[in-house]
mmCIF file of C-alpha atoms and ligand atoms in Angstrom:
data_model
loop_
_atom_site.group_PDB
_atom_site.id
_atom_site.type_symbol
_atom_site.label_atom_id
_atom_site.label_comp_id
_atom_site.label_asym_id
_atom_site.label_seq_id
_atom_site.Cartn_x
_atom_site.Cartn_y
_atom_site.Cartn_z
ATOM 1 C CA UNK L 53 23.489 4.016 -36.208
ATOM 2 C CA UNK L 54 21.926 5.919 -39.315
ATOM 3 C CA UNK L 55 22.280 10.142 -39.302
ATOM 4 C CA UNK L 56 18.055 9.791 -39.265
ATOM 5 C CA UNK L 57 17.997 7.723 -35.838
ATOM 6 C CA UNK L 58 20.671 10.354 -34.262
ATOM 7 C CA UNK L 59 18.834 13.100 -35.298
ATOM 8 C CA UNK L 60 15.735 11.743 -33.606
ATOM 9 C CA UNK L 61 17.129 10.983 -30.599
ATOM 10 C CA UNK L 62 18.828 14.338 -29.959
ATOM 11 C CA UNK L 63 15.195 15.406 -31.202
ATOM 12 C CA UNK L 64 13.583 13.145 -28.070
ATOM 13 C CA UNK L 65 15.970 14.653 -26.047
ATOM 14 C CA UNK L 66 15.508 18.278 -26.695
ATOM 15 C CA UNK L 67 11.924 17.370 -25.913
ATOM 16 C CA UNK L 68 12.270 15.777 -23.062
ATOM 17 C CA UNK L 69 14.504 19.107 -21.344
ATOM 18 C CA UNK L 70 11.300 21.101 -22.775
ATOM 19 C CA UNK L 71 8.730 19.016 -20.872
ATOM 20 C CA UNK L 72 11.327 18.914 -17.680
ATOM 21 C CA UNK L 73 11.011 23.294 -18.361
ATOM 22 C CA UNK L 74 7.759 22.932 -18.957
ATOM 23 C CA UNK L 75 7.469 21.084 -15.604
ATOM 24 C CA UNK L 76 9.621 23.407 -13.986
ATOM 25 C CA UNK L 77 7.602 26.561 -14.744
ATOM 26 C CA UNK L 78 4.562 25.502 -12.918
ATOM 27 C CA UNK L 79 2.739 24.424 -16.000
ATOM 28 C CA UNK L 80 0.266 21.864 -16.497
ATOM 29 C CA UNK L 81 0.645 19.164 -19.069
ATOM 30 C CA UNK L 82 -2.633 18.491 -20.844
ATOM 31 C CA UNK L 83 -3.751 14.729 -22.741
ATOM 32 C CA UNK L 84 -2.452 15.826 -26.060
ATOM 33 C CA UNK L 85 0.805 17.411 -25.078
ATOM 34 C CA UNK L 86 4.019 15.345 -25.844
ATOM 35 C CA UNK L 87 5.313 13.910 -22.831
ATOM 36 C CA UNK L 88 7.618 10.753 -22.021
ATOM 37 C CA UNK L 89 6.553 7.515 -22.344
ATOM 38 C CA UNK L 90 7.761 6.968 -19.275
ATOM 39 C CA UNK L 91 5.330 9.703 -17.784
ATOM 40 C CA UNK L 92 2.509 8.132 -19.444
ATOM 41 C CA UNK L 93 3.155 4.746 -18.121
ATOM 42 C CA UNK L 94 3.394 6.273 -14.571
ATOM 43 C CA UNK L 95 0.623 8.335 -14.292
ATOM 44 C CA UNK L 96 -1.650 5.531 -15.967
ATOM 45 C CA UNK L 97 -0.212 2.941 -13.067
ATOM 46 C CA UNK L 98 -1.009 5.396 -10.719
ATOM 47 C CA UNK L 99 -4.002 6.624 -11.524
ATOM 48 C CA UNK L 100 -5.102 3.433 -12.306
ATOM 49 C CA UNK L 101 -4.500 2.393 -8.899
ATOM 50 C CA UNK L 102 -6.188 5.061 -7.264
ATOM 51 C CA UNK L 103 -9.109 4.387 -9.090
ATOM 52 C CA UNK L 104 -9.192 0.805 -8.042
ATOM 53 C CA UNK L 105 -8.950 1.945 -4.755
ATOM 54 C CA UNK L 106 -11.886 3.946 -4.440
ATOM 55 C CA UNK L 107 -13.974 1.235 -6.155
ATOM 56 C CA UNK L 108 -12.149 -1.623 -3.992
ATOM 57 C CA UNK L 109 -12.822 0.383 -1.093
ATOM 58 C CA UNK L 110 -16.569 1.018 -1.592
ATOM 59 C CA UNK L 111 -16.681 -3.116 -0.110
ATOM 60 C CA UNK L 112 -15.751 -2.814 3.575
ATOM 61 C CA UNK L 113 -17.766 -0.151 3.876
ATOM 62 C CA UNK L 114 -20.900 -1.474 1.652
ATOM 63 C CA UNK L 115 -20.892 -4.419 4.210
ATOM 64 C CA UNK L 116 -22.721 -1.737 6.461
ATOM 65 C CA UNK L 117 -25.132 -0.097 4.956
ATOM 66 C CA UNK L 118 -27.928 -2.755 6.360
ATOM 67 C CA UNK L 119 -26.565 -2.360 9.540
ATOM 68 C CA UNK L 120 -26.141 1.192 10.024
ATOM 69 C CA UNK L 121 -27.772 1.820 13.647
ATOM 70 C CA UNK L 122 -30.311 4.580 11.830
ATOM 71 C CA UNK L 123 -31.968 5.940 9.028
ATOM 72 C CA UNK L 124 -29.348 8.731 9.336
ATOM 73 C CA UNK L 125 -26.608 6.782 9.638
ATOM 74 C CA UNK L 126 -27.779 4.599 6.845
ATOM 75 C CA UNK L 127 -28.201 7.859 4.696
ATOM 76 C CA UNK L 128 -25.142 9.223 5.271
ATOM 77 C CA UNK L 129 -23.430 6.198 4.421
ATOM 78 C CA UNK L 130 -25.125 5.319 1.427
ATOM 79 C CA UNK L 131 -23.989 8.811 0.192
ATOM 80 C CA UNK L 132 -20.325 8.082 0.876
ATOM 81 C CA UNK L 133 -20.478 4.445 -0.681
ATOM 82 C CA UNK L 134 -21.890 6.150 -3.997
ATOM 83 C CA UNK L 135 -19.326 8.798 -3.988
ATOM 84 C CA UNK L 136 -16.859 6.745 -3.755
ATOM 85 C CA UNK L 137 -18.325 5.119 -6.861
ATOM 86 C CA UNK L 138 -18.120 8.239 -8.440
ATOM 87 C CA UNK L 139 -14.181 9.006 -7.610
ATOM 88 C CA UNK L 140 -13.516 5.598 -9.206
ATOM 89 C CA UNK L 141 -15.113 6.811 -12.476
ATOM 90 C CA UNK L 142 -13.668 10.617 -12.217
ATOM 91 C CA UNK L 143 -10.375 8.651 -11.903
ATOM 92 C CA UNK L 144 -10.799 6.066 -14.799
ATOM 93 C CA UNK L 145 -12.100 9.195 -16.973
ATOM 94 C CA UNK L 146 -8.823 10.800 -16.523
ATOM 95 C CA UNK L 147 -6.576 7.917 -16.815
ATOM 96 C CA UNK L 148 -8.193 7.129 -20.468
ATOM 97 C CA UNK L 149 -6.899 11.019 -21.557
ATOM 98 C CA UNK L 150 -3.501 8.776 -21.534
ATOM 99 C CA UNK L 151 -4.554 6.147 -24.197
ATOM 100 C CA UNK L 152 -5.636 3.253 -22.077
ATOM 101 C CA UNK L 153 -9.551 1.652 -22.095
ATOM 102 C CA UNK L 154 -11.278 0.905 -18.534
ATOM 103 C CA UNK L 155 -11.316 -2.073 -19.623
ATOM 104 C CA UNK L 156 -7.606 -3.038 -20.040
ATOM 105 C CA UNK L 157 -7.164 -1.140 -16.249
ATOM 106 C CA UNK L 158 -10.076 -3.313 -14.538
ATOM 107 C CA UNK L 159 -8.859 -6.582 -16.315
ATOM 108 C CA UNK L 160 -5.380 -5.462 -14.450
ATOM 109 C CA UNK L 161 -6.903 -5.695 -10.892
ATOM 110 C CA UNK L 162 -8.339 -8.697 -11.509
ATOM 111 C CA UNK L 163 -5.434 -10.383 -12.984
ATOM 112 C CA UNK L 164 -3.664 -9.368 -10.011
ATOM 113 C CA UNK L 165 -1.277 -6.845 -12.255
ATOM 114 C CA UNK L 166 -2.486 -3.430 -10.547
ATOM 115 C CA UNK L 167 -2.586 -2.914 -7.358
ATOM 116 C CA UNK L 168 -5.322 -1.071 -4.560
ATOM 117 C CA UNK L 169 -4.779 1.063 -1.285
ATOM 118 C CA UNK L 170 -2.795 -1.858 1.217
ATOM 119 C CA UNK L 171 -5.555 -0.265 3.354
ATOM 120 C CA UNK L 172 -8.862 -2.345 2.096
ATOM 121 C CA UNK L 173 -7.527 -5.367 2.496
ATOM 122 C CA UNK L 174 -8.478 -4.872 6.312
ATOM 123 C CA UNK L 175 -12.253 -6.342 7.324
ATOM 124 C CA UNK L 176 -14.599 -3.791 8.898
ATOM 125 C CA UNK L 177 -15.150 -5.733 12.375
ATOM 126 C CA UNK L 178 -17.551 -3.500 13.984
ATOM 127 C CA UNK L 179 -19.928 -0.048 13.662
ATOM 128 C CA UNK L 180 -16.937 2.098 14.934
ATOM 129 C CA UNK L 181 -14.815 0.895 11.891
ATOM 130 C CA UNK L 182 -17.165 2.735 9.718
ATOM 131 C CA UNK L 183 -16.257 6.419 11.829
ATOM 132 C CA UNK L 184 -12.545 4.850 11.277
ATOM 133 C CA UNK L 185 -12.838 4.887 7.686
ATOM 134 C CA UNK L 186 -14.664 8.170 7.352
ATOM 135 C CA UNK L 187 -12.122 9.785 10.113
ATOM 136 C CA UNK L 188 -8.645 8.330 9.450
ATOM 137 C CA UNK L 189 -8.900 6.749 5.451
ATOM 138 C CA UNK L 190 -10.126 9.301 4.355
ATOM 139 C CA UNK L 191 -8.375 11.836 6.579
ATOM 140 C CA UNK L 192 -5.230 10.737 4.865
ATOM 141 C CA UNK L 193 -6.478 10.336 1.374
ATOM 142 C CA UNK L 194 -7.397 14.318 1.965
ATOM 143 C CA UNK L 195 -3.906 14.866 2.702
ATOM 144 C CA UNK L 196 -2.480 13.043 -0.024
ATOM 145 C CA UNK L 197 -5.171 14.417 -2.857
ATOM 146 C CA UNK L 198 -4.818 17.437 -1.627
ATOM 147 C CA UNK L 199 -1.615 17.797 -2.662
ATOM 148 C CA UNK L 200 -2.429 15.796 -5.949
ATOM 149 C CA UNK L 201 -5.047 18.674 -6.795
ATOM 150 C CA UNK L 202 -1.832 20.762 -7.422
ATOM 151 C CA UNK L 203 0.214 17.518 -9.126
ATOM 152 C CA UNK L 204 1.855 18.249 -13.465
ATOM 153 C CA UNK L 205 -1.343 16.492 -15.060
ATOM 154 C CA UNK L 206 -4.236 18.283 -15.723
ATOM 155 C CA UNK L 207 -7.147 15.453 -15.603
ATOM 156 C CA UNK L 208 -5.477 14.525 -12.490
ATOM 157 C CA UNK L 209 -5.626 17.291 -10.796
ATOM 158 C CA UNK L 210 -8.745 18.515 -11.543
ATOM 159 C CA UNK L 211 -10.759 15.538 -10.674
ATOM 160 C CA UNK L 212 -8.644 15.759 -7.786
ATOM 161 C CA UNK L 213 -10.922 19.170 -6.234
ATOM 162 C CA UNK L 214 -14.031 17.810 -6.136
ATOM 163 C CA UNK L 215 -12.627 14.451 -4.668
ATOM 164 C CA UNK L 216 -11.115 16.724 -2.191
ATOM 165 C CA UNK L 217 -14.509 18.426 -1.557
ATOM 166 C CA UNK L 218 -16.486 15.077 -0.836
ATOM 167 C CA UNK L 219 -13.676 13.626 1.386
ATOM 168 C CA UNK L 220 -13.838 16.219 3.638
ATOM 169 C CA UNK L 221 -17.470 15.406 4.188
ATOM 170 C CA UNK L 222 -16.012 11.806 4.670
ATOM 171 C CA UNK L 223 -13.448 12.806 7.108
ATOM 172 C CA UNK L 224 -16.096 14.812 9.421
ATOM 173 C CA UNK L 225 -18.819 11.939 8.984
ATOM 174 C CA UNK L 226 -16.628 9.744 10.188
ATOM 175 C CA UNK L 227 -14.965 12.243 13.100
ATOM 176 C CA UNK L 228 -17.869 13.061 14.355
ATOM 177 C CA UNK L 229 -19.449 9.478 14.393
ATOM 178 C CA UNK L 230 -16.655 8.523 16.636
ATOM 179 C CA UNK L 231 -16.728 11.672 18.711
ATOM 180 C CA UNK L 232 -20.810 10.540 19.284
ATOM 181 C CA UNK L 233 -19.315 6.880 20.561
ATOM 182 C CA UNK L 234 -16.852 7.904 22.886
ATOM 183 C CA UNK L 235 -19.609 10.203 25.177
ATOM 184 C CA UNK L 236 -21.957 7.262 25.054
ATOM 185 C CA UNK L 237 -21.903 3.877 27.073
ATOM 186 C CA UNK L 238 -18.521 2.237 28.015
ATOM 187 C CA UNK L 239 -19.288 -0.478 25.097
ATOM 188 C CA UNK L 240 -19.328 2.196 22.444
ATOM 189 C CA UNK L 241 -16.310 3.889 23.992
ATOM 190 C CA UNK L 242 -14.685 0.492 24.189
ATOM 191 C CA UNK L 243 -15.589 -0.304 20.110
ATOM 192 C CA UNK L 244 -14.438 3.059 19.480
ATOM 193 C CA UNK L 245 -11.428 2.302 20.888
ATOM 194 C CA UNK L 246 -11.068 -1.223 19.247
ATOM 195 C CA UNK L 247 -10.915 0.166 15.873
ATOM 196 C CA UNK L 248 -8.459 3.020 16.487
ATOM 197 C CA UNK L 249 -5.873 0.221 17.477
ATOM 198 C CA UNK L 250 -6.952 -1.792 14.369
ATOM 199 C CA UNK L 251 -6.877 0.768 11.864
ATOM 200 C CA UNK L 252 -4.403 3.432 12.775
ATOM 201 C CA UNK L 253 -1.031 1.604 11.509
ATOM 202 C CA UNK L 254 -3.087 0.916 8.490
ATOM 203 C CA UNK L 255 -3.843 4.072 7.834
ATOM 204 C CA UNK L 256 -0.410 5.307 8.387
ATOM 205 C CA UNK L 257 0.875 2.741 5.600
ATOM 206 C CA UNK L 258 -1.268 4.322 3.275
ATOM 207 C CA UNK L 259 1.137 6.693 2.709
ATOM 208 C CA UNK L 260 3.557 4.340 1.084
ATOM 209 C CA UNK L 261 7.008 3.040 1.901
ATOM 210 C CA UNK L 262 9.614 5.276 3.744
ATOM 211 C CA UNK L 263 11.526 7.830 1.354
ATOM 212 C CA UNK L 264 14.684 5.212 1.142
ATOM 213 C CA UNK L 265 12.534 3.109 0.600
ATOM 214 C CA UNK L 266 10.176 4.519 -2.443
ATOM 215 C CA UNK L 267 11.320 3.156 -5.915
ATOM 216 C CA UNK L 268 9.094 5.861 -7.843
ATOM 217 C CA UNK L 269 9.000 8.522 -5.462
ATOM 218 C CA UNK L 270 12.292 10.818 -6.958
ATOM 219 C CA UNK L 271 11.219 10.701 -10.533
ATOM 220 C CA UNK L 272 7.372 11.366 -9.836
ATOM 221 C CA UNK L 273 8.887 14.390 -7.471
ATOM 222 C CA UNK L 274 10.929 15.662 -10.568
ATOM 223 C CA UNK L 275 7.547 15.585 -12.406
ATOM 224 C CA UNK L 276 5.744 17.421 -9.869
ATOM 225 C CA UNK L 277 3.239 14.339 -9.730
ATOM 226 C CA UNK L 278 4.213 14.129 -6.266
ATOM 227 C CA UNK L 279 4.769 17.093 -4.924
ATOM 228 C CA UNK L 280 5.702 16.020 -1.322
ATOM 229 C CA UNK L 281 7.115 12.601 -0.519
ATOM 230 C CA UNK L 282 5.367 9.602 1.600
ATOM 231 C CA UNK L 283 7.052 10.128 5.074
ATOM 232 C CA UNK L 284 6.205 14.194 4.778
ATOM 233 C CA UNK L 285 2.592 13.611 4.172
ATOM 234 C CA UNK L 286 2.662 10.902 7.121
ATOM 235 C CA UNK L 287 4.058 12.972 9.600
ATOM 236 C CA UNK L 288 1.391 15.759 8.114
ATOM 237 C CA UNK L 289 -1.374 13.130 8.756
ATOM 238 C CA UNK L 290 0.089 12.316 12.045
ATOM 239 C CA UNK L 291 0.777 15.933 12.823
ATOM 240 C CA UNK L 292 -3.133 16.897 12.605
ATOM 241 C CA UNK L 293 -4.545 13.641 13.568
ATOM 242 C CA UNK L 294 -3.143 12.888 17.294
ATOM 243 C CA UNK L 295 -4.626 16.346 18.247
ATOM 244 C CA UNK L 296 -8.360 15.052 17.439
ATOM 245 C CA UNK L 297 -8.255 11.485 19.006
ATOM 246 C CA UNK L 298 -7.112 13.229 22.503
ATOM 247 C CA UNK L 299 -9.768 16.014 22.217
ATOM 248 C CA UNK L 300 -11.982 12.834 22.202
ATOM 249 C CA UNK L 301 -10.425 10.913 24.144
ATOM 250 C CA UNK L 302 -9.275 8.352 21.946
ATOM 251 C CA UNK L 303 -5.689 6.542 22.781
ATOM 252 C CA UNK L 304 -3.457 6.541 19.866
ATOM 253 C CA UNK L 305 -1.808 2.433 19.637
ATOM 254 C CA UNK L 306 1.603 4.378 19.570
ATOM 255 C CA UNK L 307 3.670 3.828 23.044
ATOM 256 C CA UNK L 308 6.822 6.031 21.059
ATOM 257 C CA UNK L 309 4.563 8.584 19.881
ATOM 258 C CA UNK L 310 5.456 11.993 21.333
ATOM 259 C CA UNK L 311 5.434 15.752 20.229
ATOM 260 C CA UNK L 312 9.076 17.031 19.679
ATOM 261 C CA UNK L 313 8.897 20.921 21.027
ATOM 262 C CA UNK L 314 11.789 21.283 19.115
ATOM 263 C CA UNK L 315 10.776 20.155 15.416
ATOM 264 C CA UNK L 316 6.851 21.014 16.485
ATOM 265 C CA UNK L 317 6.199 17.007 15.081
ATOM 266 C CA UNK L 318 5.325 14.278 16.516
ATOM 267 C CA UNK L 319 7.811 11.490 16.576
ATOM 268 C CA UNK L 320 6.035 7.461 16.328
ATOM 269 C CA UNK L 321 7.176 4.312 16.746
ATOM 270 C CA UNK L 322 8.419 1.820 14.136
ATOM 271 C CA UNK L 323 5.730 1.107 11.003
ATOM 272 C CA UNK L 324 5.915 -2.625 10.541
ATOM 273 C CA UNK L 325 6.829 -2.802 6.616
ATOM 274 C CA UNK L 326 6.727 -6.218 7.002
ATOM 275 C CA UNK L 327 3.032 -6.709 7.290
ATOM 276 C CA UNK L 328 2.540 -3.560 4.802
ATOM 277 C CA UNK L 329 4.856 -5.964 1.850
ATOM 278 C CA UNK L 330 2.389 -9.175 2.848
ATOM 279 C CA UNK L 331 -0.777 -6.850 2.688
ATOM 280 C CA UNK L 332 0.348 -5.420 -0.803
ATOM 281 C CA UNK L 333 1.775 -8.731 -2.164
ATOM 282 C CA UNK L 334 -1.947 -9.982 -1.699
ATOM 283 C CA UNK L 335 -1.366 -11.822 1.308
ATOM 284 C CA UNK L 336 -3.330 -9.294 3.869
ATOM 285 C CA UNK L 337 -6.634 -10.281 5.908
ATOM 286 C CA UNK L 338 -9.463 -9.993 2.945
ATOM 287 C CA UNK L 339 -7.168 -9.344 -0.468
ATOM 288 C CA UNK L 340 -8.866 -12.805 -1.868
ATOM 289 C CA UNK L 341 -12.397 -11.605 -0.451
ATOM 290 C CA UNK L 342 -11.863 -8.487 -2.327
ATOM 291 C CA UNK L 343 -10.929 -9.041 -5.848
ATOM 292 C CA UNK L 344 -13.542 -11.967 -5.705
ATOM 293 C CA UNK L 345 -15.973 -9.489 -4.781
ATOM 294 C CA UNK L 346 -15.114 -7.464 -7.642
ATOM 295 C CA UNK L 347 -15.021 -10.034 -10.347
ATOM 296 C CA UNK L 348 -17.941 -11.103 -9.510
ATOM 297 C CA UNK L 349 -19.746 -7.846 -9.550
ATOM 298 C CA UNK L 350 -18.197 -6.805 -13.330
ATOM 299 C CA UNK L 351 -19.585 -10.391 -14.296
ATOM 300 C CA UNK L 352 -22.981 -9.670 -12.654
ATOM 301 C CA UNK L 353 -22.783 -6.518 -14.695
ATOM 302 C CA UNK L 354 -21.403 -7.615 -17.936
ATOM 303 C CA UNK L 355 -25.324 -7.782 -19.223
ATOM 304 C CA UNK L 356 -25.578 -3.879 -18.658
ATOM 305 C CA UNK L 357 -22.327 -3.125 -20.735
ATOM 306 C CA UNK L 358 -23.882 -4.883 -23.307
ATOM 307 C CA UNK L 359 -26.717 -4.005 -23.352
ATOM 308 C CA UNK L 360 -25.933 -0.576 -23.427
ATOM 309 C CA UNK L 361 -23.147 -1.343 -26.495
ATOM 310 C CA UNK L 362 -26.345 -2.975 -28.115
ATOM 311 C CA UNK L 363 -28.179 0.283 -27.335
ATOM 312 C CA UNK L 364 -26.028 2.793 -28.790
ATOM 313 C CA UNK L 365 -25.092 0.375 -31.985
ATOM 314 C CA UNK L 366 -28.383 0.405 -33.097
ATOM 315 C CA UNK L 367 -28.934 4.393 -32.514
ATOM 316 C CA UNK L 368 -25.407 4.659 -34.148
ATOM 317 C CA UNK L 369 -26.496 3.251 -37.763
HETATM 318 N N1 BYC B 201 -1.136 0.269 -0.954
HETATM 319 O O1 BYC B 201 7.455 3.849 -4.892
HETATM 320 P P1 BYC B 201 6.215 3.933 -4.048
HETATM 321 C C1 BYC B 201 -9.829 6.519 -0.650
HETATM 322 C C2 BYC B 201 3.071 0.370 -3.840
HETATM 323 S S1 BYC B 201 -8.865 5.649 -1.741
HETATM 324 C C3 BYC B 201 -0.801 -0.523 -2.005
HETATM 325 O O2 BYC B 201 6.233 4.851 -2.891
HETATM 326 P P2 BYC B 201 4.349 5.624 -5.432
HETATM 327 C C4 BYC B 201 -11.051 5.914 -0.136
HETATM 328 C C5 BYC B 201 3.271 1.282 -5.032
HETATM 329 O O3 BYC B 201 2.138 1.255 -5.884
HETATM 330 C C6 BYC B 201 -7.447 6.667 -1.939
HETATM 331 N N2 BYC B 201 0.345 -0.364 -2.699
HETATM 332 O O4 BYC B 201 4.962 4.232 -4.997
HETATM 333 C C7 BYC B 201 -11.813 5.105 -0.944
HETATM 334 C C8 BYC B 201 4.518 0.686 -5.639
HETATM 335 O O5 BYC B 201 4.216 -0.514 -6.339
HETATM 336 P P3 BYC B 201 4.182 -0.591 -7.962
HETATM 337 C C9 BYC B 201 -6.283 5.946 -2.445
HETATM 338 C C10 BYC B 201 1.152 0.634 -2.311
HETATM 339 O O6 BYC B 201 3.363 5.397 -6.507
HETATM 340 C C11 BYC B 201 -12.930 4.465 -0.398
HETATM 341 C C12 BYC B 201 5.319 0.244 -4.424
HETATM 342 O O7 BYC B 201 4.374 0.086 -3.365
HETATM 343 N N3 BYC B 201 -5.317 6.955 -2.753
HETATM 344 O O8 BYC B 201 -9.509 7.586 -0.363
HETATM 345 O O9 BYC B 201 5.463 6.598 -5.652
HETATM 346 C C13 BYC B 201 -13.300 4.672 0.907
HETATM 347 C C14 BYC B 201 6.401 1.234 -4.030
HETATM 348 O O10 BYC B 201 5.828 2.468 -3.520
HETATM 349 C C15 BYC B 201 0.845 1.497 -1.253
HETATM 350 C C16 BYC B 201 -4.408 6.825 -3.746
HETATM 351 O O11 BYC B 201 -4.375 5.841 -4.428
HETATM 352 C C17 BYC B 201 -0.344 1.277 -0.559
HETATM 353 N N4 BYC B 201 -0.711 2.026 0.480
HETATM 354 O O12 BYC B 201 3.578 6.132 -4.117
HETATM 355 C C18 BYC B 201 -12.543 5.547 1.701
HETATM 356 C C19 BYC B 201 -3.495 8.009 -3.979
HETATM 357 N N5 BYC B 201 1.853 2.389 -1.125
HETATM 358 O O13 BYC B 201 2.980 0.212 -8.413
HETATM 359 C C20 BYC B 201 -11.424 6.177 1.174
HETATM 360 C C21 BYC B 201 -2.709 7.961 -5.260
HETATM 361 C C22 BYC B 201 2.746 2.091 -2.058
HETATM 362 O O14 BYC B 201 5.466 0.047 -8.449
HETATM 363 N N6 BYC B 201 -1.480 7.233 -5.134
HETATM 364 N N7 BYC B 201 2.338 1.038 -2.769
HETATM 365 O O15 BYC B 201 4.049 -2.043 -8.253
HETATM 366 C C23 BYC B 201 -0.351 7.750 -4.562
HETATM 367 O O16 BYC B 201 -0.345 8.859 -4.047
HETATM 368 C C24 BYC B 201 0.900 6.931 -4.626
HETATM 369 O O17 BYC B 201 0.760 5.952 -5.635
HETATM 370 C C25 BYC B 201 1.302 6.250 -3.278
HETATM 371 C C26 BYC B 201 2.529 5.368 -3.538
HETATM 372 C C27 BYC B 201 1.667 7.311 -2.257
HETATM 373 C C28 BYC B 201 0.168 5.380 -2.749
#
């Protein structure tokens, strides 16, 4: 090896124990600060993720809106479809501050390369599956972007807070949509009850594999892009959630769960990892339904895009 290519790897080097410092201090790493590749490429297929997600995840819940029981309902749900429309594009914003187009990210979720949240692969059965949503998908995306506001990368975490902000309108939507069905008529209770045994173990695999079983979790930890790991922010979700179903009177589909008065956690039964791989492997209940949705929709839309490209050529010259 040449004296120039030693040089610049002990140069690479030295930079990459500065970043690790840099990391290490508590400071934030803007989009033109040097960083690893390697950091790049994992934030992008993160955020890139999460971004499909939120757009992926306006379906199930779009399925509704004509159905909502009442103009209230309907309201309130058409606000929570359209922010969810708008974390998507917060989300894509930031992930282009690392040097890749929306484009190239959408074209990966509909090739199949990127993946969405295991969780919208699950069809929305009934009107209680919307308070579901609101109470326990978004009640755990709170507690995982909560602690994302605080992750290394500065676009990140900043869209992060106002995400934060809207999900907790989400989470309380949805709470108290459920809370409203279990003091009405035995049906409602009954639908109510339906969808907390369909979408409970979902929810709890939102939170990624177990520790041993994370591939990305230790280096995203040493990067402070995670800043706790998948089974702590399950048991937090857990920890805060069983308390609200029982002050409703909700059952939670857990025959193991039960509080440990020593550890002050609740301990729960076995998640099945098997149906989380088929779910995320694209083998779940609706993942065909969904990325055809999608594809179709950015080909129903390609005339806006260029339209608009049109637009701003022509103002351009
Ligand atoms: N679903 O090494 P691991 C919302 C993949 S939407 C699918 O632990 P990592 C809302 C993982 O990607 C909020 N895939 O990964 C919207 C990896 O595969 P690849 C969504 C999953 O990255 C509308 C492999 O499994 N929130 O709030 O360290 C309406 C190994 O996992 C899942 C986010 O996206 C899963 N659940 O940790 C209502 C948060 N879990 O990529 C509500 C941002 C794991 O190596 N993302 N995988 O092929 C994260 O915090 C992290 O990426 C995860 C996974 C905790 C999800």
């Amino acid at each position: 090896m040449s004296l120039n290519g030693l040089i610049m790897i002990a140069t690479d080097t030295e930079r990459e124990l500065e970043f690790q410092a840099k990391i290490d201090r508590g400071e934030v790493i803007e989009p033109k600060d040097w960083m690893p590749e390697r950091y790049r490429k994992q934030l992008i297929r993160m955020m890139s993720q999460h971004a499909h997600s939120e757009v992926v995840g306006m379906l199930p819940e779009g399925n509704w809106i004509t159905r909502a029981p009442s103009l209230a309902r309907k309201a309130i749900l058409l606000a929570k479809v359209q922010d969810e429309g708008g974390h998507g594009l917060y989300i894509y914003s930031a992930a282009e501050t690392l040097g890749i187009d929306r484009g190239e990210m959408i074209d990966q979720l509909h090739t199949g390369k990127a993946k969405y949240s295991s969780i919208f692969n699950y069809p929305t059965l009934n009107w209680a599956d919307i308070g579901a949503i609101g109470w326990l998908v978004d009640g755990a995306a709170i507690v995982n972007q909560t602690a994302l506001a605080k992750c290394s990368y500065g676009p990140y975490s900043r869209a992060m807070i106002r995400i934060c902000k809207e999900e907790n309108f989400h989470h309380k939507q949805g709470y108290q949509m459920l809370a409203y069905m279990m003091r009405g008529t035995k049906e409602q209770q009954e639908m109510a009850q339906d969808s907390m045994n369909r979408f409970w173990w979902p929810a709890l695999m939102m939170f990624g594999p177990s520790d041993t079983d994370s591939p990305n979790s230790a280096e995203l930890m040493r990067w402070k892009v995670k800043l706790y790991s998948n089974d702590d922010l399950r048991q937090r979700f857990i920890d805060r959630t069983v308390p609200q179903a029982e002050a409703i009177g909700l059952v939670i589909p857990d025959p193991k769960l039960k509080f440990n008065e020593t550890t002050r956690h609740y301990e729960h039964g076995e998640i099945d990892w098997q149906e989380f791989k088929n779910v995320v492997s694209g083998n779940g209940p609706c993942n065909r339904e969904r990325l055809r949705a999608r594809v179709k929709a950015d080909a129903d839309g390609k005339w806006v895009r260029d339209a608009a490209e049109a637009y701003a050529k022509k103002h351009m010259n």
